[in-house]
Short mmCIF file of C-alpha atoms and ligand atoms in Angstrom, two decimals:
data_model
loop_
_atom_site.label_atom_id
_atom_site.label_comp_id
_atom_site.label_asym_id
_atom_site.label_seq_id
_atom_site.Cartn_x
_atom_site.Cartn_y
_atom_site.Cartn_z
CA UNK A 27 98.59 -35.12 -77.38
CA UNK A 28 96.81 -35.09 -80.60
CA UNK A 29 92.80 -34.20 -80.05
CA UNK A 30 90.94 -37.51 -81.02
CA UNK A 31 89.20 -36.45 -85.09
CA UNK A 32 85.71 -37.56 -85.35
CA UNK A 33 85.46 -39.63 -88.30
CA UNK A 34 81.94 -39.63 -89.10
CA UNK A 35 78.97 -37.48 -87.99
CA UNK A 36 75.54 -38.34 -89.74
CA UNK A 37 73.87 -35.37 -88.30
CA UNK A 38 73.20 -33.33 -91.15
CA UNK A 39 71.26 -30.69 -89.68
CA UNK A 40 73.71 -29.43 -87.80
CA UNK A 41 75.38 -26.27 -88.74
CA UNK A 42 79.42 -27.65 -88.82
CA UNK A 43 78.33 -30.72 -90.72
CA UNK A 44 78.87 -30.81 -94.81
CA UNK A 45 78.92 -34.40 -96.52
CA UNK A 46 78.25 -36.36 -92.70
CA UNK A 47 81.99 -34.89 -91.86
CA UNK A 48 82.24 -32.61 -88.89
CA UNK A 49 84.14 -28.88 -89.64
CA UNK A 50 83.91 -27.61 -86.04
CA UNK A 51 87.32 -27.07 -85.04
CA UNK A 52 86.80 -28.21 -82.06
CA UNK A 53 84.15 -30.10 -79.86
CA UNK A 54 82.26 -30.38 -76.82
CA UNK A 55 81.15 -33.61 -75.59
CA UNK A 56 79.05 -34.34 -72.62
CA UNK A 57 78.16 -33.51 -69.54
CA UNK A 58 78.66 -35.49 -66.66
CA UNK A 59 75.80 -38.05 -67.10
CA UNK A 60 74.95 -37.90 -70.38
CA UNK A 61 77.68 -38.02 -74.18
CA UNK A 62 75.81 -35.56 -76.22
CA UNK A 63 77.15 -33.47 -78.98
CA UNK A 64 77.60 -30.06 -76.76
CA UNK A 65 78.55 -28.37 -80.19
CA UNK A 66 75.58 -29.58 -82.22
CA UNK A 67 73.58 -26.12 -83.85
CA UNK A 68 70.38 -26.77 -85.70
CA UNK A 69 70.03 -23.50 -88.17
CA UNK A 70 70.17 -23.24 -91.86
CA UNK A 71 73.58 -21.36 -92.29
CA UNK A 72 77.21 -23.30 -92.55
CA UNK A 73 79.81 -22.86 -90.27
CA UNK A 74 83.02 -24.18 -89.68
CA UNK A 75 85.84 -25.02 -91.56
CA UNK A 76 85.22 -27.23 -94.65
CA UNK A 77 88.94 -28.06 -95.79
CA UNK A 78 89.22 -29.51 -91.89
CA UNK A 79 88.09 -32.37 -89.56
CA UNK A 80 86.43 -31.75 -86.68
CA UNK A 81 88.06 -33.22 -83.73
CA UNK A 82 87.22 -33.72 -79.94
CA UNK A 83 88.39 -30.41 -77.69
CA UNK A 84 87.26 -31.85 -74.57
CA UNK A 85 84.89 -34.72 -73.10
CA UNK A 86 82.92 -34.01 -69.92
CA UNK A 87 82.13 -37.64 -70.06
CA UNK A 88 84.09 -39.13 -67.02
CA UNK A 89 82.86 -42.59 -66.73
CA UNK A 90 83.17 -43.44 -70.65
CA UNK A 91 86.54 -45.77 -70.35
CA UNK A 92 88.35 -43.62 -73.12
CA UNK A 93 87.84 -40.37 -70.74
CA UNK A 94 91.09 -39.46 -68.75
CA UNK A 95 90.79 -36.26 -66.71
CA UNK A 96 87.96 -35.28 -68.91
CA UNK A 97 90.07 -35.85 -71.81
CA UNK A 98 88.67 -37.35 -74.71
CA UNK A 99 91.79 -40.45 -75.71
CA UNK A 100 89.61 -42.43 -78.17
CA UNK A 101 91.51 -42.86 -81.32
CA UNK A 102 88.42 -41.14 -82.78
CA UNK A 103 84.89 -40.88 -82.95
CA UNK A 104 81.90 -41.16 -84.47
CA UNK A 105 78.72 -38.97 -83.76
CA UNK A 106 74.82 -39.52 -84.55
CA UNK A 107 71.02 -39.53 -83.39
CA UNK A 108 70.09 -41.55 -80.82
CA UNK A 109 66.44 -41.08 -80.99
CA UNK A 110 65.66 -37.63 -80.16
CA UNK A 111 69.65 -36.47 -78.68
CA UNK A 112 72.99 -36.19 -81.08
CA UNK A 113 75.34 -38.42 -79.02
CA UNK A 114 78.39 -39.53 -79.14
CA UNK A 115 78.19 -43.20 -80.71
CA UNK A 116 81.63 -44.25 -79.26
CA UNK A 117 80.53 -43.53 -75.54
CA UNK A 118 81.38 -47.11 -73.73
CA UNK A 119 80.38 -46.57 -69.66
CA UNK A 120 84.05 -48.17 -67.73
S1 LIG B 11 80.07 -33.70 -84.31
FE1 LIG B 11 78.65 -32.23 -83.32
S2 LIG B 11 79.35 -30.18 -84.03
FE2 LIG B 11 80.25 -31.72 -85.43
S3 LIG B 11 78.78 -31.87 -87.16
FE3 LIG B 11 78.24 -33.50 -85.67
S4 LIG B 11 76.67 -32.60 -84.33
FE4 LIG B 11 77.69 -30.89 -85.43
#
């Protein structure tokens, strides 16, 4: 199974983020009530790797209806501020 690539995260701040694309090899998402961006790092360096697309390592998540055995099997995803939190935007409760 091929980890779900998030297409498009407009959180610039974030340390793994270069051109609102994701680098982080791979993410966390969630906890069990709420689908934020476990990975996100405010802090002026640059991580990750650019030449790569950051895709989903796992997705605590377990009512979204694309979770399976807290499995992220969206096609992909897309990430961004939801007022003050960095969510994941393709979160849909089952
Ligand atoms: S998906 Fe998460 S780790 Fe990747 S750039 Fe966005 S906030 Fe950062």
């Amino acid at each position: 199974m091929e980890m779900p690539v998030v297409r498009e995260c407009t959180v610039e701040e974030c340390v793994y983020n270069r051109d609102q694309a994701c680098h982080a090899q791979a993410i966390t998402v969630g906890d069990m009530r709420h689908p934020h961006c476990d990975t996100y790092l405010n802090a002026p360096a640059k991580g990750g790797d650019p030449n790569s697309t950051g895709r989903v390592g796992a997705c605590k998540v377990a009512n979204c209806r694309h979770n399976e055995q807290f499995e992220c099997r969206a096609p992909g995803i897309t990430v961004g501020h939801v007022e003050s939190a960095v969510d994941c935007m393709t979160y849909a409760p089952a």
